[in-house]
């Protein structure tokens, strides 16, 4: 029964219905929402926090370019590969239980990263950390879907979207601050060790405030689908993120050749599973839901551009403008603040202006990128941190109008029984896009460096993202005029 239907019945009916719903499905309290958002912020921050610490890691561990990229790529590939499985396990075993296990494992693997004695140990610990994040993050959206309705759900999803975007930028700000402060001589290790006390606090809060939910009709894990999805993502993301640094060895080309066949096999297996009455890892019918299809079609290019931009800017500010880690982080602070404010304003704006909010956000993002390109072209290499603030603010405000609304669109028509897998599919799409952005725009930037120099390589990457933003804007006109 919807809220509108409840309000239209007799006075006694809503009370009975409300009591029935409360008994059937526990509600997420404000403190519970804050707790799951804190848990969600940890893996999102960690995807980016390492960017500004890479030069220090290289100096301390003599890692070299290939292993440095593995520190980033190992986390991202493990994270993206296991997200949908993490969502399905939460549907089966209980989302609160998986959330607690994910928090505990994430804290332990963060400790392992912070204590790593050499580069290979750090890479292995980062892969394990990515897998722990994949257990943790899908439970957040699934819990929100299962324990909220109406305006409360819209607000919670918008806050989740704001957390996702702000955490991505805050990761680099926080990373720069921690490396610069050099707490107790920990240097770069602090960017991982800081997760441990936060994970402990989040675990204690979650044990008390997050209600347990699971799918009312749990099903077995789709083994063949899981294996084929993992193979497809690894075959695509690993060579794209690692191939350039490794000199494009034979294995990278072999993996890329495997990708189209494994992806086709995954689609065929999932269609067959659903057709024969079994439950696939990613039900094809889920992707045919209009809100899921339209939201994901925009989320892919947005995430590619966002992930590539954050990586390229982190490198360019430190190697080109000679900013220290702290200054490089501070340069992104206006983007963080603007993103957060826009994500808070998004729900009310969507109710009034519908899809025009998404289109406006995309246009503002383009304007911010153009302003940044003009600043870089005119004043390089003598650009103070404050001179970047106007373009970063416009860019962050546009992105803040986009990401939370896209997430809200994807989740708006999902059945509660598919909340876990739906959230997993959405976050997998987002994380795969972020990794692809690092691989594509990052590779373009690094490939142009020797011949063009840092300024022109940065301008090429920014202009490439402008083209992506143009595509995102055009896709916005395919959304329904009114968004719920």
Short mmCIF file of C-alpha atoms in Angstrom, two decimals:
data_model
loop_
_atom_site.label_atom_id
_atom_site.label_comp_id
_atom_site.label_asym_id
_atom_site.label_seq_id
_atom_site.Cartn_x
_atom_site.Cartn_y
_atom_site.Cartn_z
CA UNK A 1 0.00 0.00 0.00
CA UNK A 2 1.38 3.40 -0.94
CA UNK A 3 1.36 6.46 1.31
CA UNK A 4 -1.27 8.11 -0.94
CA UNK A 5 -3.55 5.06 -0.64
CA UNK A 6 -3.13 4.99 3.12
CA UNK A 7 -4.09 8.64 3.44
CA UNK A 8 -7.23 8.15 1.38
CA UNK A 9 -8.71 5.45 3.63
CA UNK A 10 -10.65 5.79 6.87
CA UNK A 11 -8.87 7.16 9.95
CA UNK A 12 -8.48 3.72 11.55
CA UNK A 13 -6.93 2.14 8.46
CA UNK A 14 -3.62 3.97 8.34
CA UNK A 15 -2.95 3.20 12.00
CA UNK A 16 -3.48 -0.52 11.41
CA UNK A 17 -1.45 -0.48 8.21
CA UNK A 18 1.34 1.48 9.81
CA UNK A 19 1.47 -0.94 12.76
CA UNK A 20 1.51 -3.88 10.36
CA UNK A 21 4.37 -2.40 8.33
CA UNK A 22 6.37 -1.53 11.42
CA UNK A 23 6.07 -5.11 12.66
CA UNK A 24 7.03 -6.54 9.28
CA UNK A 25 9.92 -4.22 8.38
CA UNK A 26 12.10 -2.40 10.91
CA UNK A 27 12.69 1.27 10.25
CA UNK A 28 16.10 2.87 9.86
CA UNK A 29 16.59 5.57 12.50
CA UNK A 30 18.56 8.76 11.78
CA UNK A 31 21.51 7.36 13.75
CA UNK A 32 21.25 4.11 11.82
CA UNK A 33 21.29 6.04 8.55
CA UNK A 34 24.33 8.01 9.71
CA UNK A 35 26.04 4.72 10.60
CA UNK A 36 25.51 3.04 7.24
CA UNK A 37 26.60 6.23 5.45
CA UNK A 38 29.77 6.25 7.57
CA UNK A 39 30.38 2.66 6.54
CA UNK A 40 29.76 3.56 2.89
CA UNK A 41 32.22 6.46 3.05
CA UNK A 42 35.15 4.24 4.04
CA UNK A 43 35.57 2.26 0.79
CA UNK A 44 34.68 5.28 -1.34
CA UNK A 45 37.33 7.43 0.33
CA UNK A 46 39.88 4.65 0.03
CA UNK A 47 39.48 4.40 -3.73
CA UNK A 48 40.94 7.91 -4.05
CA UNK A 49 42.87 8.57 -0.82
CA UNK A 50 45.93 6.78 -2.11
CA UNK A 51 46.33 9.05 -5.17
CA UNK A 52 48.16 11.88 -3.40
CA UNK A 53 50.24 9.38 -1.38
CA UNK A 54 51.67 7.55 -4.43
CA UNK A 55 54.88 9.63 -4.72
CA UNK A 56 55.68 9.01 -1.04
CA UNK A 57 54.89 5.28 -1.35
CA UNK A 58 57.18 5.10 -4.37
CA UNK A 59 59.99 6.80 -2.44
CA UNK A 60 59.65 4.63 0.69
CA UNK A 61 59.06 1.22 -0.93
CA UNK A 62 60.87 1.70 -4.28
CA UNK A 63 57.68 0.47 -5.92
CA UNK A 64 58.10 1.69 -9.50
CA UNK A 65 55.29 2.69 -11.92
CA UNK A 66 53.82 -0.79 -12.49
CA UNK A 67 53.44 -1.65 -8.79
CA UNK A 68 52.16 1.83 -7.99
CA UNK A 69 49.35 1.37 -10.49
CA UNK A 70 48.67 -2.06 -8.98
CA UNK A 71 48.17 -0.37 -5.59
CA UNK A 72 45.32 1.58 -7.20
CA UNK A 73 44.11 -1.01 -9.72
CA UNK A 74 44.25 -4.04 -7.38
CA UNK A 75 41.79 -2.39 -5.01
CA UNK A 76 39.51 -1.18 -7.80
CA UNK A 77 39.38 -4.47 -9.72
CA UNK A 78 38.69 -6.59 -6.60
CA UNK A 79 36.09 -4.05 -5.48
CA UNK A 80 34.21 -3.94 -8.79
CA UNK A 81 34.47 -7.70 -9.38
CA UNK A 82 32.83 -8.77 -6.10
CA UNK A 83 30.22 -6.04 -5.57
CA UNK A 84 27.26 -7.86 -7.11
CA UNK A 85 28.18 -11.03 -5.21
CA UNK A 86 28.36 -8.97 -2.01
CA UNK A 87 24.84 -7.66 -2.67
CA UNK A 88 23.50 -11.16 -3.29
CA UNK A 89 25.13 -12.54 -0.13
CA UNK A 90 23.49 -9.75 1.86
CA UNK A 91 20.09 -10.65 0.41
CA UNK A 92 20.65 -14.26 1.50
CA UNK A 93 22.53 -14.10 4.82
CA UNK A 94 21.31 -10.73 6.11
CA UNK A 95 22.47 -7.24 5.18
CA UNK A 96 23.34 -6.15 8.70
CA UNK A 97 25.42 -9.30 9.19
CA UNK A 98 27.36 -8.71 5.95
CA UNK A 99 27.75 -5.03 6.82
CA UNK A 100 29.36 -5.97 10.15
CA UNK A 101 31.60 -8.59 8.54
CA UNK A 102 32.57 -6.09 5.85
CA UNK A 103 33.45 -3.40 8.40
CA UNK A 104 35.58 -5.81 10.45
CA UNK A 105 37.40 -7.15 7.39
CA UNK A 106 37.91 -3.67 5.96
CA UNK A 107 39.46 -2.51 9.23
CA UNK A 108 41.83 -5.51 9.35
CA UNK A 109 42.92 -5.18 5.73
CA UNK A 110 43.45 -1.43 6.22
CA UNK A 111 45.76 -2.30 9.11
CA UNK A 112 47.60 -4.74 6.84
CA UNK A 113 48.02 -1.98 4.21
CA UNK A 114 49.34 0.45 6.81
CA UNK A 115 51.90 -2.06 8.13
CA UNK A 116 53.01 -3.40 4.71
CA UNK A 117 56.82 -3.81 4.69
CA UNK A 118 57.20 -3.83 0.89
CA UNK A 119 55.32 -2.95 -2.30
CA UNK A 120 54.06 -6.45 -3.14
CA UNK A 121 52.64 -6.92 0.37
CA UNK A 122 50.84 -3.58 -0.03
CA UNK A 123 49.38 -4.69 -3.38
CA UNK A 124 48.09 -7.97 -1.89
CA UNK A 125 46.61 -6.15 1.11
CA UNK A 126 44.91 -3.65 -1.22
CA UNK A 127 43.29 -6.47 -3.20
CA UNK A 128 41.96 -7.94 0.06
CA UNK A 129 40.78 -4.47 1.11
CA UNK A 130 38.86 -4.12 -2.16
CA UNK A 131 37.17 -7.47 -1.57
CA UNK A 132 36.17 -6.37 1.95
CA UNK A 133 34.73 -3.14 0.54
CA UNK A 134 32.62 -5.21 -1.86
CA UNK A 135 31.05 -7.04 1.09
CA UNK A 136 30.35 -3.79 2.91
CA UNK A 137 29.06 -1.27 0.40
CA UNK A 138 26.08 -3.06 -1.28
CA UNK A 139 24.46 -3.55 2.12
CA UNK A 140 24.10 0.21 2.55
CA UNK A 141 21.76 0.84 -0.36
CA UNK A 142 19.94 -2.44 0.22
CA UNK A 143 19.30 -1.51 3.86
CA UNK A 144 18.06 1.94 2.85
CA UNK A 145 15.73 0.40 0.24
CA UNK A 146 14.35 -2.17 2.69
CA UNK A 147 13.84 0.12 5.71
CA UNK A 148 12.61 3.43 4.25
CA UNK A 149 9.77 4.62 2.04
CA UNK A 150 8.57 7.78 0.33
CA UNK A 151 10.28 11.04 1.21
CA UNK A 152 12.50 9.38 3.82
CA UNK A 153 13.88 7.05 1.17
CA UNK A 154 14.39 9.87 -1.33
CA UNK A 155 16.30 11.89 1.27
CA UNK A 156 18.37 8.88 2.36
CA UNK A 157 19.32 8.00 -1.23
CA UNK A 158 20.25 11.63 -1.91
CA UNK A 159 22.44 11.64 1.20
CA UNK A 160 24.03 8.41 -0.01
CA UNK A 161 24.72 9.99 -3.39
CA UNK A 162 26.20 13.03 -1.71
CA UNK A 163 28.34 10.77 0.46
CA UNK A 164 29.58 8.93 -2.63
CA UNK A 165 30.67 12.07 -4.45
CA UNK A 166 32.03 13.97 -1.47
CA UNK A 167 33.95 10.92 -0.24
CA UNK A 168 35.66 10.59 -3.60
CA UNK A 169 36.98 14.14 -3.41
CA UNK A 170 37.50 14.13 0.37
CA UNK A 171 39.70 11.07 -0.08
CA UNK A 172 42.32 13.12 -1.87
CA UNK A 173 41.98 16.10 0.51
CA UNK A 174 42.31 13.83 3.54
CA UNK A 175 45.16 11.90 1.94
CA UNK A 176 47.11 15.09 1.33
CA UNK A 177 46.53 16.26 4.89
CA UNK A 178 47.60 12.96 6.48
CA UNK A 179 50.76 12.63 4.37
CA UNK A 180 51.74 16.24 5.11
CA UNK A 181 51.13 16.04 8.86
CA UNK A 182 53.14 12.77 9.04
CA UNK A 183 51.46 11.58 12.24
CA UNK A 184 54.04 9.94 14.53
CA UNK A 185 56.29 9.45 11.53
CA UNK A 186 53.77 7.22 9.75
CA UNK A 187 53.90 9.19 6.47
CA UNK A 188 51.79 7.53 3.77
CA UNK A 189 50.81 4.69 6.12
CA UNK A 190 48.40 7.03 7.92
CA UNK A 191 46.07 7.07 4.89
CA UNK A 192 45.32 3.40 5.62
CA UNK A 193 45.69 3.31 9.42
CA UNK A 194 43.08 6.07 9.83
CA UNK A 195 40.45 3.58 8.65
CA UNK A 196 40.94 1.30 11.66
CA UNK A 197 39.42 3.44 14.45
CA UNK A 198 36.67 4.65 12.11
CA UNK A 199 35.76 1.04 11.25
CA UNK A 200 35.68 0.15 14.96
CA UNK A 201 33.33 3.05 15.78
CA UNK A 202 31.10 2.23 12.80
CA UNK A 203 30.96 -1.45 13.83
CA UNK A 204 29.90 -0.62 17.39
CA UNK A 205 27.23 1.78 16.15
CA UNK A 206 25.96 -0.66 13.50
CA UNK A 207 25.61 -3.46 16.03
CA UNK A 208 23.14 -1.27 17.94
CA UNK A 209 21.38 0.86 15.34
CA UNK A 210 21.18 -0.96 11.99
CA UNK A 211 18.19 -3.33 11.63
CA UNK A 212 18.63 -6.75 10.06
CA UNK A 213 16.95 -7.27 6.70
CA UNK A 214 17.19 -9.90 3.99
CA UNK A 215 15.38 -10.92 0.86
CA UNK A 216 12.03 -12.58 1.66
CA UNK A 217 12.84 -15.25 -0.93
CA UNK A 218 16.59 -15.95 -0.66
CA UNK A 219 18.19 -17.95 -3.45
CA UNK A 220 21.48 -19.70 -4.02
CA UNK A 221 24.50 -17.85 -5.33
CA UNK A 222 24.79 -18.06 -9.12
CA UNK A 223 28.20 -19.77 -9.42
CA UNK A 224 28.61 -19.68 -13.22
CA UNK A 225 27.35 -16.10 -13.43
CA UNK A 226 29.66 -14.96 -10.64
CA UNK A 227 32.68 -16.59 -12.29
CA UNK A 228 31.90 -15.14 -15.72
CA UNK A 229 31.25 -11.62 -14.37
CA UNK A 230 34.53 -11.71 -12.44
CA UNK A 231 36.36 -12.96 -15.54
CA UNK A 232 34.83 -10.21 -17.70
CA UNK A 233 35.66 -7.37 -15.32
CA UNK A 234 39.21 -8.61 -14.69
CA UNK A 235 39.80 -9.16 -18.42
CA UNK A 236 38.73 -5.56 -19.13
CA UNK A 237 39.93 -3.56 -16.13
CA UNK A 238 43.26 -5.20 -15.30
CA UNK A 239 44.97 -4.69 -18.69
CA UNK A 240 43.52 -1.20 -19.12
CA UNK A 241 44.72 -0.04 -15.71
CA UNK A 242 48.02 -1.94 -15.65
CA UNK A 243 48.97 -2.50 -19.30
CA UNK A 244 50.61 0.87 -19.97
CA UNK A 245 52.79 0.81 -16.85
CA UNK A 246 53.86 -2.75 -17.62
CA UNK A 247 54.72 -1.91 -21.27
CA UNK A 248 51.67 -3.66 -22.78
CA UNK A 249 52.94 -7.23 -22.38
CA UNK A 250 51.32 -10.20 -24.17
CA UNK A 251 49.11 -11.06 -21.20
CA UNK A 252 47.39 -7.65 -21.36
CA UNK A 253 46.37 -8.20 -25.00
CA UNK A 254 45.27 -11.78 -24.29
CA UNK A 255 43.02 -10.60 -21.47
CA UNK A 256 41.48 -7.89 -23.66
CA UNK A 257 40.80 -10.54 -26.31
CA UNK A 258 39.06 -12.70 -23.69
CA UNK A 259 36.72 -9.89 -22.59
CA UNK A 260 34.12 -9.89 -25.42
CA UNK A 261 33.75 -13.69 -25.24
CA UNK A 262 33.41 -13.83 -21.46
CA UNK A 263 30.95 -10.91 -21.51
CA UNK A 264 28.84 -12.61 -24.19
CA UNK A 265 28.93 -15.88 -22.22
CA UNK A 266 27.85 -14.03 -19.05
CA UNK A 267 24.85 -12.49 -20.82
CA UNK A 268 23.85 -15.86 -22.30
CA UNK A 269 24.17 -17.69 -18.98
CA UNK A 270 22.13 -15.06 -17.11
CA UNK A 271 19.36 -15.08 -19.73
CA UNK A 272 19.18 -18.85 -19.66
CA UNK A 273 19.10 -18.94 -15.85
CA UNK A 274 16.17 -16.52 -15.70
CA UNK A 275 14.35 -18.26 -18.55
CA UNK A 276 14.55 -21.64 -16.76
CA UNK A 277 13.28 -20.26 -13.45
CA UNK A 278 16.59 -20.02 -11.62
CA UNK A 279 17.86 -16.77 -10.07
CA UNK A 280 20.82 -15.28 -11.97
CA UNK A 281 23.47 -13.08 -10.37
CA UNK A 282 22.29 -10.10 -12.48
CA UNK A 283 18.71 -10.77 -13.63
CA UNK A 284 18.28 -9.43 -17.19
CA UNK A 285 14.76 -8.34 -16.23
CA UNK A 286 16.34 -6.01 -13.65
CA UNK A 287 18.14 -4.13 -16.43
CA UNK A 288 14.88 -3.80 -18.37
CA UNK A 289 13.28 -1.73 -15.58
CA UNK A 290 13.09 1.77 -17.14
CA UNK A 291 14.58 3.58 -14.15
CA UNK A 292 17.50 1.15 -13.92
CA UNK A 293 18.23 1.28 -17.63
CA UNK A 294 18.06 5.06 -17.99
CA UNK A 295 19.98 5.74 -14.78
CA UNK A 296 22.82 3.32 -15.54
CA UNK A 297 23.15 4.61 -19.11
CA UNK A 298 24.06 8.03 -17.67
CA UNK A 299 26.05 6.74 -14.72
CA UNK A 300 28.62 5.00 -16.93
CA UNK A 301 29.93 8.09 -18.77
CA UNK A 302 29.65 10.24 -15.64
CA UNK A 303 31.76 7.79 -13.60
CA UNK A 304 34.34 7.41 -16.38
CA UNK A 305 34.81 11.18 -16.51
CA UNK A 306 34.82 11.64 -12.73
CA UNK A 307 37.33 8.83 -12.04
CA UNK A 308 39.68 9.98 -14.79
CA UNK A 309 39.50 13.62 -13.70
CA UNK A 310 40.34 12.90 -10.05
CA UNK A 311 43.36 10.79 -11.00
CA UNK A 312 44.72 13.20 -13.61
CA UNK A 313 44.28 16.27 -11.39
CA UNK A 314 46.04 14.55 -8.46
CA UNK A 315 49.07 13.83 -10.66
CA UNK A 316 49.08 17.20 -12.47
CA UNK A 317 48.86 19.33 -9.33
CA UNK A 318 51.83 17.60 -7.71
CA UNK A 319 54.10 16.99 -10.70
CA UNK A 320 53.17 20.04 -12.79
CA UNK A 321 52.33 22.81 -10.35
CA UNK A 322 54.64 21.39 -7.68
CA UNK A 323 51.94 21.45 -5.03
CA UNK A 324 52.70 19.41 -1.94
CA UNK A 325 50.21 16.73 -0.84
CA UNK A 326 48.38 19.18 1.45
CA UNK A 327 48.08 21.92 -1.19
CA UNK A 328 46.91 19.35 -3.76
CA UNK A 329 44.20 18.26 -1.35
CA UNK A 330 43.15 21.80 -0.44
CA UNK A 331 42.77 22.64 -4.15
CA UNK A 332 39.91 20.11 -4.27
CA UNK A 333 38.17 21.34 -1.10
CA UNK A 334 35.82 23.76 -2.98
CA UNK A 335 34.71 20.85 -5.17
CA UNK A 336 33.90 18.78 -2.06
CA UNK A 337 31.88 21.55 -0.39
CA UNK A 338 29.95 22.45 -3.55
CA UNK A 339 29.19 18.79 -4.27
CA UNK A 340 27.79 18.27 -0.78
CA UNK A 341 25.60 21.39 -0.86
CA UNK A 342 24.24 20.49 -4.30
CA UNK A 343 23.45 16.93 -3.18
CA UNK A 344 21.39 18.32 -0.26
CA UNK A 345 19.47 20.64 -2.57
CA UNK A 346 18.88 17.93 -5.18
CA UNK A 347 15.71 16.25 -3.76
CA UNK A 348 13.69 19.49 -3.60
CA UNK A 349 14.93 20.66 -6.98
CA UNK A 350 14.00 17.35 -8.60
CA UNK A 351 10.45 17.56 -7.24
CA UNK A 352 10.04 20.98 -8.81
CA UNK A 353 12.09 20.80 -12.01
CA UNK A 354 12.34 17.08 -12.85
CA UNK A 355 14.98 16.03 -15.37
CA UNK A 356 16.06 19.64 -15.89
CA UNK A 357 18.08 19.26 -12.66
CA UNK A 358 20.14 16.49 -14.26
CA UNK A 359 20.65 18.42 -17.48
CA UNK A 360 21.57 21.59 -15.57
CA UNK A 361 24.04 19.64 -13.44
CA UNK A 362 25.69 18.24 -16.54
CA UNK A 363 25.92 21.70 -18.13
CA UNK A 364 27.44 23.14 -14.93
CA UNK A 365 29.97 20.33 -14.88
CA UNK A 366 30.92 21.22 -18.45
CA UNK A 367 31.21 24.92 -17.54
CA UNK A 368 33.51 24.07 -14.62
CA UNK A 369 35.75 21.95 -16.83
CA UNK A 370 35.90 24.71 -19.45
CA UNK A 371 36.80 27.30 -16.79
CA UNK A 372 39.53 24.99 -15.48
CA UNK A 373 40.93 24.50 -18.99
CA UNK A 374 41.05 28.28 -19.56
CA UNK A 375 42.80 28.82 -16.21
CA UNK A 376 45.40 26.15 -16.98
CA UNK A 377 45.97 27.48 -20.52
CA UNK A 378 46.39 31.10 -19.40
CA UNK A 379 48.46 30.90 -16.21
CA UNK A 380 50.38 27.61 -16.22
CA UNK A 381 52.65 26.87 -14.35
CA UNK A 382 52.05 29.75 -11.89
CA UNK A 383 48.55 28.95 -10.60
CA UNK A 384 47.96 29.52 -6.87
CA UNK A 385 45.51 27.25 -5.08
CA UNK A 386 42.86 29.99 -4.73
CA UNK A 387 42.81 30.60 -8.49
CA UNK A 388 41.46 27.06 -8.98
CA UNK A 389 38.58 27.61 -6.53
CA UNK A 390 35.99 29.12 -8.94
CA UNK A 391 36.25 26.35 -11.54
CA UNK A 392 36.35 23.63 -8.86
CA UNK A 393 33.24 25.08 -7.18
CA UNK A 394 31.19 25.14 -10.40
CA UNK A 395 32.43 21.66 -11.30
CA UNK A 396 31.56 20.25 -7.88
CA UNK A 397 28.09 21.83 -7.84
CA UNK A 398 27.27 20.33 -11.24
CA UNK A 399 28.51 16.89 -10.21
CA UNK A 400 26.56 17.16 -6.94
CA UNK A 401 23.33 17.71 -8.85
CA UNK A 402 24.07 14.70 -11.07
CA UNK A 403 25.30 11.75 -9.04
CA UNK A 404 22.71 11.59 -6.22
CA UNK A 405 19.84 12.05 -8.68
CA UNK A 406 21.17 9.28 -10.95
CA UNK A 407 21.38 6.91 -7.99
CA UNK A 408 17.87 7.84 -6.94
CA UNK A 409 16.59 7.14 -10.47
CA UNK A 410 18.23 3.69 -10.59
CA UNK A 411 16.75 2.65 -7.25
CA UNK A 412 13.31 4.24 -7.62
CA UNK A 413 11.52 1.23 -9.16
CA UNK A 414 13.52 -1.64 -7.62
CA UNK A 415 11.49 -4.29 -5.76
CA UNK A 416 12.58 -4.68 -2.11
CA UNK A 417 13.48 -8.33 -2.80
CA UNK A 418 16.08 -7.18 -5.33
CA UNK A 419 17.45 -4.27 -3.29
CA UNK A 420 20.78 -5.98 -2.63
CA UNK A 421 21.46 -7.13 -6.16
CA UNK A 422 20.17 -3.85 -7.59
CA UNK A 423 22.45 -1.82 -5.33
CA UNK A 424 25.32 -4.14 -6.21
CA UNK A 425 24.75 -3.72 -9.95
CA UNK A 426 24.60 0.06 -9.61
CA UNK A 427 27.75 0.36 -7.52
CA UNK A 428 29.57 -2.14 -9.78
CA UNK A 429 28.67 0.07 -12.73
CA UNK A 430 29.92 3.12 -10.85
CA UNK A 431 33.18 1.53 -9.72
CA UNK A 432 33.88 -0.02 -13.11
CA UNK A 433 33.33 3.42 -14.65
CA UNK A 434 35.73 5.02 -12.16
CA UNK A 435 38.38 2.40 -12.96
CA UNK A 436 37.81 2.82 -16.70
CA UNK A 437 38.20 6.57 -16.28
CA UNK A 438 41.57 6.13 -14.57
CA UNK A 439 42.57 3.71 -17.33
CA UNK A 440 41.41 5.77 -20.32
CA UNK A 441 41.83 9.43 -19.36
CA UNK A 442 44.79 8.53 -17.14
CA UNK A 443 46.49 6.63 -19.96
CA UNK A 444 45.81 9.50 -22.38
CA UNK A 445 47.35 11.98 -19.93
CA UNK A 446 50.42 9.84 -19.16
CA UNK A 447 50.97 8.91 -22.81
CA UNK A 448 51.02 12.59 -23.87
CA UNK A 449 53.34 13.70 -21.05
CA UNK A 450 56.73 12.99 -22.71
CA UNK A 451 55.99 14.83 -25.94
CA UNK A 452 53.40 17.46 -24.97
CA UNK A 453 54.33 18.33 -21.39
CA UNK A 454 52.09 18.36 -18.33
CA UNK A 455 50.01 21.41 -19.26
CA UNK A 456 48.98 20.21 -22.70
CA UNK A 457 48.47 16.63 -21.48
CA UNK A 458 46.16 17.95 -18.75
CA UNK A 459 44.26 20.10 -21.26
CA UNK A 460 43.80 17.08 -23.55
CA UNK A 461 42.39 15.02 -20.67
CA UNK A 462 40.04 17.83 -19.60
CA UNK A 463 38.80 18.34 -23.17
CA UNK A 464 38.25 14.57 -23.49
CA UNK A 465 36.10 14.73 -20.37
CA UNK A 466 34.17 17.65 -21.88
CA UNK A 467 33.20 15.35 -24.76
CA UNK A 468 32.04 12.77 -22.22
CA UNK A 469 29.98 15.45 -20.46
CA UNK A 470 28.37 16.38 -23.78
CA UNK A 471 27.25 12.77 -24.18
CA UNK A 472 25.92 12.69 -20.62
CA UNK A 473 23.93 15.88 -21.25
CA UNK A 474 22.31 14.44 -24.36
CA UNK A 475 21.37 11.26 -22.46
CA UNK A 476 19.63 13.48 -19.89
CA UNK A 477 16.97 14.37 -22.49
CA UNK A 478 15.97 10.68 -22.59
CA UNK A 479 14.91 10.73 -18.95
CA UNK A 480 11.24 11.18 -18.02
CA UNK A 481 10.33 14.85 -17.63
CA UNK A 482 9.17 14.21 -14.06
CA UNK A 483 11.42 12.27 -11.66
CA UNK A 484 10.17 10.67 -8.45
#
